[in-house]
Short mmCIF file of C-alpha atoms in Angstrom, two decimals:
data_model
loop_
_atom_site.label_atom_id
_atom_site.label_comp_id
_atom_site.label_asym_id
_atom_site.label_seq_id
_atom_site.Cartn_x
_atom_site.Cartn_y
_atom_site.Cartn_z
CA MET A 211 0.00 0.00 0.00
CA LYS A 212 1.60 3.25 -1.20
CA GLU A 213 -0.03 6.66 -1.08
CA PHE A 214 0.87 10.32 -1.31
CA VAL A 215 -0.54 12.81 1.18
CA ILE A 216 -0.16 16.50 0.28
CA ASN A 217 -0.71 19.35 2.72
CA VAL A 218 -0.81 22.83 1.17
CA ALA A 219 -0.47 25.79 3.56
CA PRO A 220 -0.08 29.51 2.73
CA LEU A 221 3.71 29.48 3.25
CA GLU A 222 4.75 25.86 2.80
CA THR A 223 3.89 22.67 0.96
CA ARG A 224 4.46 19.25 2.54
CA ILE A 225 4.36 16.02 0.55
CA ALA A 226 4.42 12.70 2.42
CA LEU A 227 4.82 9.23 0.95
CA LEU A 228 3.26 6.49 3.06
CA GLU A 229 4.17 2.83 2.65
CA GLU A 230 1.95 0.39 4.55
CA LYS A 231 0.55 3.48 6.34
CA ARG A 232 3.99 4.43 7.70
CA LEU A 233 5.79 7.63 6.72
CA ALA A 234 8.58 6.71 4.29
CA GLU A 235 9.50 10.03 2.64
CA LEU A 236 8.76 13.66 3.37
CA SER A 237 9.37 16.64 1.10
CA ILE A 238 8.94 20.19 2.44
CA GLU A 239 9.15 23.31 0.31
CA ARG A 240 8.76 26.74 1.87
CA HIS A 241 8.05 29.85 -0.14
CA GLU A 242 10.97 31.68 1.50
CA SER A 243 13.48 29.02 0.45
CA ARG A 244 12.28 27.36 -2.73
CA SER A 245 14.44 24.70 -4.31
CA LEU A 246 16.19 25.80 -7.50
CA VAL A 247 17.11 22.29 -8.65
CA GLY A 248 16.12 21.84 -12.30
CA ASN A 249 16.07 25.55 -13.13
CA ILE A 250 18.08 26.59 -16.21
CA TYR A 251 20.02 29.89 -16.27
CA LYS A 252 22.11 31.98 -18.58
CA GLY A 253 25.23 32.34 -16.46
CA ARG A 254 28.41 34.37 -16.67
CA VAL A 255 31.81 32.87 -15.82
CA ASP A 256 32.86 34.98 -12.85
CA SER A 257 36.16 33.22 -12.09
CA ILE A 258 38.10 30.09 -12.99
CA VAL A 259 40.09 28.09 -10.42
CA PRO A 260 42.56 25.81 -12.25
CA GLY A 261 43.76 24.24 -8.98
CA ILE A 262 40.43 22.47 -8.47
CA GLN A 263 39.41 22.46 -12.17
CA ALA A 264 36.23 24.38 -11.46
CA ALA A 265 34.58 27.71 -12.23
CA PHE A 266 32.24 30.02 -10.34
CA ILE A 267 29.22 31.02 -12.41
CA ASP A 268 27.15 34.15 -11.75
CA ILE A 269 23.49 33.28 -12.31
CA GLY A 270 22.01 36.31 -10.58
CA PHE A 271 22.13 35.28 -6.92
CA GLU A 272 24.24 36.46 -4.00
CA LYS A 273 26.32 33.26 -4.16
CA ASN A 274 27.78 32.04 -7.43
CA GLY A 275 27.09 28.57 -8.75
CA PHE A 276 29.92 26.02 -8.66
CA LEU A 277 30.74 24.24 -11.93
CA TYR A 278 33.23 21.33 -12.10
CA VAL A 279 35.04 20.61 -15.34
CA SER A 280 33.35 17.18 -15.36
CA ASP A 281 29.97 18.96 -15.54
CA ILE A 282 30.70 20.73 -18.81
CA ALA A 283 29.13 19.24 -21.93
CA GLY A 284 31.50 18.63 -24.79
CA THR A 285 33.80 16.39 -22.74
CA GLU A 286 31.61 13.35 -23.34
CA GLY A 287 33.82 12.45 -26.29
CA THR A 288 36.55 11.50 -23.81
CA GLY A 289 34.38 8.64 -22.56
CA ASP A 290 34.50 9.91 -18.96
CA PHE A 291 30.76 9.76 -18.36
CA VAL A 292 27.82 7.43 -18.16
CA PHE A 293 24.20 8.53 -17.85
CA GLU A 294 21.63 7.42 -15.29
CA GLU A 295 18.08 8.75 -15.43
CA GLY A 296 19.36 11.74 -17.38
CA THR A 297 22.22 12.59 -15.01
CA ALA A 298 25.86 12.50 -16.11
CA LYS A 299 28.04 10.34 -13.84
CA PRO A 300 31.85 10.07 -13.95
CA ARG A 301 33.13 6.63 -14.91
CA LYS A 302 35.36 4.68 -12.57
CA LYS A 303 38.89 6.00 -12.34
CA SER A 304 40.32 3.01 -14.21
CA GLN A 305 37.95 3.67 -17.14
CA ARG A 306 38.63 7.38 -17.51
CA GLN A 307 40.63 9.15 -20.15
CA LYS A 308 42.27 12.52 -19.67
CA SER A 309 39.75 15.40 -19.76
CA PRO A 310 40.47 18.83 -21.24
CA SER A 311 41.44 21.48 -18.66
CA ILE A 312 38.79 23.93 -17.58
CA GLU A 313 40.98 26.85 -18.78
CA SER A 314 40.75 25.52 -22.32
CA MET A 315 36.95 25.23 -22.15
CA LEU A 316 35.88 28.44 -20.38
CA LYS A 317 37.02 32.06 -20.29
CA LYS A 318 36.25 34.75 -17.72
CA ASN A 319 33.05 36.74 -18.52
CA GLN A 320 31.96 34.09 -21.05
CA TYR A 321 28.23 33.29 -21.03
CA ILE A 322 27.22 29.66 -20.59
CA MET A 323 23.93 27.82 -20.10
CA VAL A 324 23.78 25.96 -16.76
CA GLN A 325 21.23 24.01 -14.77
CA VAL A 326 21.09 23.79 -10.97
CA SER A 327 21.82 20.20 -9.90
CA LYS A 328 22.15 20.79 -6.16
CA ASP A 329 20.80 23.56 -3.90
CA SER A 330 23.06 25.62 -1.64
CA LEU A 331 24.03 23.55 1.40
CA GLY A 332 25.33 25.46 4.41
CA SER A 333 28.15 27.78 3.34
CA LYS A 334 28.44 26.12 -0.07
CA GLY A 335 26.87 27.71 -3.12
CA MET A 336 24.61 25.79 -5.47
CA ARG A 337 26.12 23.15 -7.76
CA VAL A 338 25.44 23.71 -11.46
CA THR A 339 25.99 21.62 -14.56
CA ASN A 340 26.19 22.28 -18.28
CA TYR A 341 24.52 18.88 -18.96
CA ILE A 342 21.02 20.24 -19.48
CA THR A 343 18.19 17.78 -18.79
CA LEU A 344 14.49 18.33 -19.40
CA PRO A 345 12.48 15.55 -17.72
CA GLY A 346 9.07 14.47 -18.91
CA ARG A 347 6.92 11.70 -17.49
CA TYR A 348 8.46 8.92 -19.59
CA CYS A 349 11.54 10.52 -21.19
CA VAL A 350 14.40 12.85 -20.33
CA LEU A 351 15.59 15.14 -23.13
CA MET A 352 19.33 15.92 -23.01
CA PRO A 353 19.95 18.62 -25.61
CA THR A 354 23.68 19.09 -24.86
CA VAL A 355 24.65 15.46 -25.64
CA LYS A 356 23.69 12.88 -28.26
CA HIS A 357 23.37 9.99 -25.83
CA LEU A 358 20.48 7.50 -26.02
CA GLY A 359 19.76 5.29 -23.03
CA VAL A 360 17.31 3.38 -20.87
CA SER A 361 16.97 3.61 -17.10
CA ARG A 362 19.07 1.00 -15.29
CA LYS A 363 16.08 0.20 -13.09
CA ILE A 364 14.45 -1.49 -16.09
CA GLU A 365 16.18 -4.86 -15.77
CA SER A 366 14.56 -6.93 -18.54
CA ASP A 367 16.93 -7.15 -21.54
CA ARG A 368 14.01 -7.70 -23.87
CA GLU A 369 12.21 -4.58 -22.64
CA ARG A 370 15.41 -2.52 -22.81
CA ASP A 371 15.98 -3.54 -26.43
CA ARG A 372 12.38 -2.66 -27.31
CA LEU A 373 12.70 0.80 -25.74
CA LYS A 374 16.04 1.44 -27.47
CA ARG A 375 14.45 0.74 -30.85
CA ILE A 376 11.69 3.23 -30.06
CA LEU A 377 14.30 5.77 -28.93
CA HIS A 378 16.03 5.73 -32.31
CA LYS A 379 12.72 6.49 -34.03
CA LEU A 380 11.63 9.26 -31.61
CA ARG A 381 14.95 11.01 -31.07
CA PRO A 382 14.94 14.68 -32.17
CA ASP A 383 17.83 15.56 -34.51
CA GLY A 384 21.11 15.98 -32.64
CA LEU A 385 19.60 15.64 -29.15
CA GLY A 386 20.01 12.99 -26.47
CA LEU A 387 17.13 11.04 -24.98
CA ILE A 388 16.70 8.64 -22.05
CA MET A 389 13.75 6.43 -21.19
CA ARG A 390 12.75 6.73 -17.53
CA THR A 391 11.66 3.84 -15.32
CA ALA A 392 8.00 4.82 -15.86
CA ALA A 393 8.42 3.99 -19.58
CA GLU A 394 8.49 0.26 -18.90
CA ASN A 395 5.79 -1.59 -20.88
CA LYS A 396 4.50 1.65 -22.44
CA SER A 397 3.94 2.08 -26.16
CA LYS A 398 5.49 4.46 -28.68
CA ALA A 399 2.24 6.42 -28.73
CA ASP A 400 2.69 7.19 -25.00
CA PHE A 401 6.13 8.69 -25.63
CA GLN A 402 5.38 10.87 -28.66
CA PRO A 403 3.54 13.70 -26.79
CA ASP A 404 6.30 13.64 -24.14
CA VAL A 405 9.11 14.08 -26.65
CA ALA A 406 7.21 16.72 -28.67
CA TYR A 407 6.55 18.77 -25.53
CA LEU A 408 10.18 18.57 -24.34
CA ALA A 409 11.52 19.55 -27.78
CA LYS A 410 9.21 22.58 -27.72
CA VAL A 411 10.46 23.59 -24.25
CA TRP A 412 14.08 23.28 -25.40
CA LYS A 413 13.38 25.50 -28.42
CA LYS A 414 12.07 28.24 -26.09
CA VAL A 415 15.07 27.87 -23.73
CA ARG A 416 17.53 28.19 -26.61
CA ALA A 417 15.72 31.27 -27.95
CA LYS A 418 15.87 32.95 -24.53
CA MET A 419 19.58 32.15 -24.24
CA GLU A 420 20.22 34.09 -27.44
CA SER A 421 17.91 37.02 -26.72
CA MET A 422 18.31 37.71 -22.97
CA LYS A 423 21.15 39.82 -21.63
CA GLY A 424 23.21 39.17 -18.50
CA PRO A 425 22.63 36.35 -16.01
CA ALA A 426 18.97 35.36 -16.34
CA LEU A 427 16.46 32.57 -15.67
CA LEU A 428 15.74 30.67 -18.89
CA HIS A 429 13.47 27.91 -17.61
CA GLU A 430 11.88 27.21 -14.23
CA ASP A 431 11.08 23.63 -13.31
CA ILE A 432 7.49 22.84 -12.34
CA GLY A 433 6.56 23.16 -8.66
CA PRO A 434 7.06 20.44 -6.03
CA ILE A 435 3.56 18.94 -6.33
CA LEU A 436 3.51 18.52 -10.10
CA ARG A 437 7.13 17.33 -9.96
CA ILE A 438 6.07 14.50 -7.63
CA ILE A 439 3.13 13.71 -9.93
CA ARG A 440 5.42 13.64 -12.97
CA ASP A 441 8.26 11.65 -11.41
CA SER A 442 6.68 9.36 -8.80
CA PHE A 443 2.90 9.04 -9.16
CA THR A 444 2.81 5.76 -11.07
CA ASN A 445 0.60 2.68 -11.22
CA ASP A 446 2.11 1.24 -8.02
CA VAL A 447 0.73 4.17 -5.99
CA ASN A 448 -2.73 3.34 -4.67
CA ARG A 449 -3.95 6.81 -3.73
CA LEU A 450 -3.12 10.51 -3.62
CA THR A 451 -4.87 12.84 -1.16
CA VAL A 452 -4.52 16.63 -1.22
CA ASP A 453 -6.21 19.25 0.99
CA SER A 454 -6.19 22.14 -1.51
CA GLU A 455 -8.96 22.50 -4.09
CA VAL A 456 -6.71 24.64 -6.32
CA GLU A 457 -3.88 22.08 -6.32
CA TYR A 458 -6.38 19.23 -6.77
CA SER A 459 -7.62 20.85 -10.00
CA ARG A 460 -4.03 21.41 -11.21
CA ILE A 461 -3.19 17.75 -10.55
CA LEU A 462 -6.22 16.52 -12.49
CA ASN A 463 -5.41 18.83 -15.42
CA PHE A 464 -1.82 17.61 -15.45
CA LEU A 465 -2.86 13.95 -15.34
CA GLU A 466 -5.39 14.50 -18.13
CA ASN A 467 -2.48 15.03 -20.51
CA PHE A 468 0.02 12.51 -19.13
CA ALA A 469 -1.81 9.70 -17.28
CA PRO A 470 -5.62 10.02 -17.33
CA ASN A 471 -5.99 6.50 -15.88
CA LEU A 472 -4.56 7.78 -12.55
CA LYS A 473 -7.12 10.57 -12.07
CA LYS A 474 -9.51 8.27 -10.23
CA ARG A 475 -6.85 7.62 -7.56
CA CYS A 476 -6.74 11.32 -6.57
CA LYS A 477 -8.88 12.47 -3.65
CA LEU A 478 -9.66 15.96 -2.33
CA TYR A 479 -9.71 16.15 1.48
CA ARG A 480 -12.30 18.58 2.87
CA GLY A 481 -12.26 17.65 6.58
CA ARG A 482 -11.78 20.18 9.38
CA THR A 483 -9.10 18.15 11.15
CA PRO A 484 -5.68 18.97 9.58
CA LEU A 485 -4.82 16.30 7.00
CA PHE A 486 -1.43 15.34 8.45
CA GLU A 487 -3.00 15.02 11.89
CA LYS A 488 -5.86 12.91 10.49
CA MET A 489 -3.36 10.55 8.82
CA ALA A 490 -1.13 10.38 11.95
CA ILE A 491 1.80 11.87 10.00
CA GLU A 492 2.54 14.77 12.36
CA PRO A 493 3.85 12.55 15.22
CA GLU A 494 6.06 10.67 12.72
CA ILE A 495 7.65 13.95 11.63
CA ASN A 496 8.41 14.85 15.25
CA LYS A 497 10.01 11.43 15.81
CA ALA A 498 12.19 11.94 12.72
CA LEU A 499 13.90 14.85 14.50
CA ASN A 500 14.97 12.66 17.44
CA ARG A 501 18.50 11.30 17.75
CA LYS A 502 17.31 7.94 19.08
CA VAL A 503 14.89 5.67 17.19
CA TYR A 504 13.39 2.69 19.04
CA LEU A 505 12.89 -0.70 17.39
CA ARG A 506 9.90 -2.96 17.96
CA SER A 507 12.08 -5.62 19.63
CA GLY A 508 13.30 -3.18 22.29
CA GLY A 509 16.61 -2.26 20.66
CA HIS A 510 17.34 1.17 19.25
CA ILE A 511 19.50 3.07 16.78
CA CYS A 512 21.22 6.42 17.35
CA ILE A 513 21.74 8.82 14.44
CA ASP A 514 24.44 11.49 14.77
CA GLN A 515 25.24 14.02 12.06
CA THR A 516 28.71 15.54 11.79
CA GLU A 517 30.23 17.93 9.27
CA ALA A 518 31.88 15.14 7.27
CA LEU A 519 29.58 12.14 7.70
CA ILE A 520 26.58 10.60 9.42
CA ALA A 521 27.16 7.93 12.06
CA ILE A 522 24.43 5.40 12.94
CA ASP A 523 24.90 3.14 15.96
CA VAL A 524 22.83 -0.01 16.62
CA ASN A 525 22.14 -1.18 20.20
CA THR A 526 20.21 -4.15 21.60
CA GLY A 527 18.76 -2.00 24.39
CA ARG A 528 16.41 -4.01 26.56
CA PHE A 529 16.01 -6.82 23.99
CA THR A 530 17.63 -10.01 25.35
CA GLY A 531 16.33 -12.68 22.97
CA ARG A 532 15.27 -16.21 23.94
CA LYS A 533 18.09 -18.57 22.95
CA ASN A 534 21.59 -17.14 22.62
CA LEU A 535 23.56 -13.96 22.03
CA GLU A 536 24.13 -14.51 18.29
CA GLU A 537 20.39 -14.91 17.67
CA THR A 538 19.65 -11.77 19.67
CA VAL A 539 22.24 -9.76 17.79
CA LEU A 540 21.12 -11.01 14.37
CA LYS A 541 17.46 -10.21 15.04
CA THR A 542 18.34 -6.73 16.30
CA ASN A 543 20.63 -6.05 13.33
CA LEU A 544 18.04 -7.21 10.78
CA GLU A 545 15.34 -5.06 12.32
CA ALA A 546 17.79 -2.14 12.52
CA ALA A 547 18.70 -2.53 8.83
CA GLU A 548 15.04 -2.09 7.83
CA GLU A 549 14.61 0.93 10.10
CA ILE A 550 17.88 2.52 8.96
CA ALA A 551 16.83 2.24 5.31
CA ARG A 552 13.54 3.91 6.24
CA GLN A 553 15.16 6.66 8.32
CA VAL A 554 17.73 7.44 5.62
CA ARG A 555 14.89 8.07 3.15
CA LEU A 556 12.64 9.86 5.62
CA ARG A 557 15.36 12.19 6.93
CA ASP A 558 16.86 12.51 3.43
CA LEU A 559 20.34 11.81 4.78
CA GLY A 560 23.08 12.22 2.18
CA GLY A 561 26.84 11.96 1.76
CA ILE A 562 28.88 9.37 3.64
CA ILE A 563 26.94 7.23 6.13
CA VAL A 564 28.72 4.85 8.53
CA ILE A 565 26.56 2.20 10.25
CA ASP A 566 27.97 0.45 13.31
CA PHE A 567 26.00 -2.78 13.57
CA ILE A 568 26.43 -5.08 16.57
CA ASP A 569 29.29 -7.53 15.99
CA MET A 570 28.26 -10.99 14.78
CA GLN A 571 30.32 -14.19 14.84
CA TYR A 572 29.08 -16.13 11.81
CA GLU A 573 29.70 -15.10 8.18
CA ARG A 574 26.29 -16.36 7.06
CA ASN A 575 24.63 -13.93 9.46
CA LYS A 576 26.74 -11.07 8.14
CA ARG A 577 25.75 -11.93 4.56
CA GLU A 578 22.08 -12.07 5.55
CA LEU A 579 22.34 -8.65 7.18
CA LEU A 580 24.02 -7.06 4.15
CA LYS A 581 21.41 -8.59 1.82
CA ARG A 582 18.55 -7.27 3.98
CA LEU A 583 19.97 -3.74 4.00
CA GLN A 584 20.48 -3.75 0.22
CA GLU A 585 16.94 -5.04 -0.38
CA CYS A 586 15.44 -2.32 1.84
CA LEU A 587 17.46 0.40 0.09
CA LYS A 588 16.02 -0.59 -3.30
CA ARG A 589 12.91 1.41 -2.42
CA ASP A 590 15.02 4.56 -2.23
CA ARG A 591 14.84 6.80 -5.31
CA ALA A 592 18.17 8.41 -4.44
CA LYS A 593 21.29 6.58 -5.64
CA THR A 594 23.05 4.60 -2.88
CA THR A 595 26.19 2.47 -2.71
CA VAL A 596 26.85 -0.03 0.09
CA SER A 597 30.18 -1.58 1.13
CA GLU A 598 30.84 -5.00 2.61
CA ILE A 599 30.71 -5.44 6.40
CA SER A 600 34.10 -4.64 7.90
CA GLU A 601 35.87 -6.70 10.57
CA LEU A 602 34.51 -4.26 13.14
CA GLY A 603 30.92 -4.90 12.05
CA MET A 604 30.54 -1.57 10.26
CA ILE A 605 29.05 -0.79 6.85
CA GLU A 606 29.94 2.30 4.86
CA MET A 607 27.40 3.62 2.39
CA THR A 608 26.90 6.74 0.33
CA ARG A 609 23.67 8.40 -0.70
CA LYS A 610 23.25 11.19 -3.21
CA ARG A 611 22.75 14.54 -1.50
CA VAL A 612 20.77 17.21 -3.36
CA LYS A 613 19.19 19.37 -0.65
CA HIS A 614 19.18 19.91 3.12
CA ASN A 615 18.11 16.84 5.07
CA LEU A 616 14.97 16.90 7.18
CA VAL A 617 16.67 17.76 10.49
CA LYS A 618 18.50 20.74 8.99
CA ALA A 619 15.41 21.83 7.07
CA LEU A 620 13.17 21.84 10.18
CA SER A 621 15.59 22.92 12.89
CA GLN A 622 18.46 25.28 13.66
CA PRO A 623 21.50 25.09 15.97
CA CYS A 624 20.63 25.56 19.63
CA PRO A 625 21.43 29.18 20.59
CA TYR A 626 22.38 27.99 24.09
CA CYS A 627 24.98 25.34 23.22
CA GLU A 628 25.60 26.91 19.77
CA GLY A 629 25.08 23.60 18.01
CA SER A 630 27.69 21.60 19.92
CA GLY A 631 25.13 19.64 21.92
CA LEU A 632 27.29 20.18 25.01
CA ILE A 633 27.82 22.89 27.63
CA ARG A 634 30.30 23.09 30.50
CA SER A 635 29.10 21.46 33.71
CA ILE A 636 28.21 23.34 36.89
CA THR A 637 31.36 21.98 38.58
CA THR A 638 33.58 23.10 35.69
CA MET A 639 32.06 26.60 35.70
CA THR A 640 32.35 26.88 39.49
CA PHE A 641 36.08 26.19 39.38
CA ALA A 642 36.51 28.43 36.31
CA THR A 643 34.81 31.26 38.22
CA LEU A 644 37.16 30.85 41.18
CA ARG A 645 40.20 30.90 38.87
CA GLN A 646 38.99 34.06 37.15
CA LEU A 647 38.34 35.67 40.53
CA GLN A 648 41.96 35.01 41.53
CA SER A 649 43.13 36.47 38.20
CA LEU A 650 41.00 39.58 38.77
CA PHE A 651 42.44 40.18 42.22
CA CYS A 652 45.98 39.90 40.83
CA ARG A 653 45.26 42.59 38.19
CA SER A 654 42.79 44.90 39.93
CA LYS A 655 42.88 46.93 43.15
CA GLU A 656 39.10 46.80 43.65
CA LYS A 657 38.44 46.09 47.31
CA ALA A 658 34.84 44.92 46.94
CA VAL A 659 33.55 42.91 43.99
CA ILE A 660 30.14 41.61 42.95
CA LEU A 661 30.30 38.25 41.18
CA GLN A 662 27.39 37.65 38.74
CA VAL A 663 26.86 34.06 37.55
CA HIS A 664 24.17 31.59 36.51
CA PRO A 665 21.87 30.57 39.43
CA ASP A 666 23.22 26.98 39.51
CA VAL A 667 26.82 28.22 39.77
CA ALA A 668 25.81 30.81 42.37
CA ARG A 669 24.22 28.05 44.47
CA ARG A 670 27.47 26.06 44.46
CA LEU A 671 29.52 29.13 45.48
CA ARG A 672 27.15 29.90 48.37
CA ASN A 673 26.98 26.34 49.66
CA GLU A 674 29.32 23.40 48.77
CA ASN A 675 32.24 25.60 47.66
CA LYS A 676 31.75 28.61 49.93
CA ASP A 677 34.95 27.77 51.81
CA LEU A 678 36.99 28.04 48.57
CA LEU A 679 35.44 31.43 47.77
CA ASP A 680 36.09 32.70 51.31
CA ALA A 681 39.71 31.48 51.18
CA ILE A 682 40.42 33.48 48.01
CA ALA A 683 38.79 36.61 49.46
CA GLN A 684 40.83 36.23 52.68
CA GLU A 685 44.11 35.62 50.79
CA PHE A 686 43.76 38.88 48.83
CA ASP A 687 42.00 40.80 51.63
CA ARG A 688 38.96 41.58 49.43
CA GLU A 689 35.20 41.38 49.76
CA VAL A 690 33.14 39.23 47.38
CA SER A 691 29.36 38.99 47.09
CA VAL A 692 27.61 36.53 44.75
CA GLU A 693 24.59 37.46 42.62
CA SER A 694 22.62 34.95 40.57
CA VAL A 695 21.27 36.19 37.22
CA SER A 696 18.41 34.06 35.91
CA ASP A 697 18.87 34.91 32.21
CA PHE A 698 22.62 34.19 32.21
CA HIS A 699 24.04 31.38 30.06
CA ILE A 700 25.63 28.82 32.39
CA GLU A 701 29.04 29.83 30.99
CA ASP A 702 28.56 33.58 31.61
CA ILE A 703 30.69 35.24 34.30
CA THR A 704 30.65 38.98 35.09
CA PHE A 705 32.51 40.99 37.75
CA LEU A 706 31.11 44.34 38.92
CA SER A 707 32.67 47.04 41.10
CA VAL A 708 30.63 47.59 44.27
CA ARG A 709 31.43 51.33 44.13
CA THR A 710 30.26 51.97 40.55
CA ARG A 711 28.26 48.86 39.59
CA LYS A 712 30.31 48.91 36.38
CA GLU A 713 31.78 45.78 34.81
CA ILE A 714 35.45 45.03 35.48
CA LYS A 715 37.23 43.64 32.41
CA ILE A 716 40.02 41.10 32.88
CA GLY A 717 40.27 39.67 29.32
CA GLN A 718 38.80 36.62 27.62
CA SER A 719 39.31 33.26 29.33
CA ASP A 720 39.31 29.85 27.70
CA THR A 721 37.21 28.42 30.51
CA GLY A 722 34.22 30.75 30.40
CA LYS A 723 31.92 31.85 27.61
CA GLN A 724 32.04 35.48 28.76
CA ALA A 725 34.87 36.44 31.05
CA GLY A 726 34.38 39.48 33.24
#
C-alpha cells in the first residue's frame, strides 16, 4: 500500500509518501526558500580556479554557482561519463581518459547555459551543470549530448531492447534522450507527446539564451507537487490525497495530458481536522527529528550528524532474545537494517553514512544482514552504494545529496549550546569562576567585587564551595558577594565594582563563555 498525502499551507507545501501506512519520505518546500534544482540559467563565468578544475558562475544570486570541469558538456567524447536517469556520472577511475582542462573550455566573462543540480548547502553555493536535462513523465531530453539510453532500473533485456528501438525512431535531430523507469511496458504512442513537448520547451530555452542579456532565468522547473506527480505518481501508488482544491484541480489537469488512468486515484480532502493530523503523519515527523529511534524488539538506533559524515549506531537496548547472544544480535541487526533504510529516506540523509552494527560471529549472518539492507534500500529513489561489512561490524554507504536533510530543514543550531550539543558542567564553571576571581584580584585593586553568575553556579559558590570562595577573598583581603542572574548562560561570568556597579574587564578566558 503506497499513497501520497499532500498538505498545502499559505507558506509551505508538505508532501508525504506512506508505505503500509507508515511515513517513508517527506518533502517540504517553503516559499521563502524554494528549491532551485532543475532551473536553467544563462550564467556568466565569474572566475576560474585551475587548482580544483572548477569555475564560479554568476546566475544572478548572491552566491555564485559552482561548476566542475566534469559537468561541462563537450567532454563526453573522452568517454568519462555514463548517464543514469538523465544525469551524467563520472566513470570509474580506471575507465577514464584525460579530460580537457577547464581553462581551455571556459574564459572569464563568457556566457554559458547551466542548470542547478544541487541547492546551496550550508556555506556552499549551489552546484550547477552544463549537462542540461528536461524531464518528462516517460523521457528525459538531453539537448547538450547525443546519448540514447534506458533507465538501469528497467532490468529486462528484452524490454530494454524494445525501448532502445523506439528511442532511435523518436529522437529529435542531434539531441540525447533517455527512457525513464515509468516507460516500462509503455507504447510508442505514450512517448510521442512527451518528446514533442520537451523539444518545444528546449526550443524556447535556446531562444531565450540568445535574446536575454546578462545572467537570467531561462526555464523554471514545475513546482514540487507537479514534480512529484510527474516523477513518482505511477501505477504502483494506490492513492493521492490533497487538501487544496486549487492544487487538486491542477493535478487533475496535469494527469489529463500525461496519465488520465490515474485521475480516479486522486482524492480531495475537505475535513476540518488537519490532513497530516488525520493521517497520523505529524507525530512521525516529530520522531524523525529525534536522535534515538526505538525498534519494535526493544533495541534502538542512534543517528548522529557531523560535518563530514553521518554515524548510525545499533544497540540491543532491553532486547535479550530467547536462545543465545548470536540470535539476539542477528534479530536486532536485521530489524535495525530495515529501520535505517527507512530513516535514511525519511530524513533525506546524504553523503557518507557509517553504520555500526552489533558484531556478529558467523559469516552467514553477516551476509544475511548485508542482503537485507540492500533489499530495503532498493525502495530509495536516491542513488546509494553499500560496502561489505568490515571486521569491526561496520558498513559504509553513500547516498546522493541534493538538498538539506529533514533535520536541517526543520531545525536550527541551539542558541544555548551553539550547536555543539554540550555545555560546561556546573562543577567546571564553578572552578573556572574561582580561577577568574583570583586572576582579577591579581590585576585589579578593587576592594569589593560583585560576582554575577548563573543561578546553579551561584548556588554552588554559596553552599558546597563557599569555603573556597572565602579562602580566596581572605588571601587577597577583598570582599566578594555573589549574585545569581536568571537569564545568564551557564558559561557567563561577570565581575562588577561595588562602588560603581560597572563591569570590570580582565580579558577573555578559555574556561568561560564570557569572562568578566
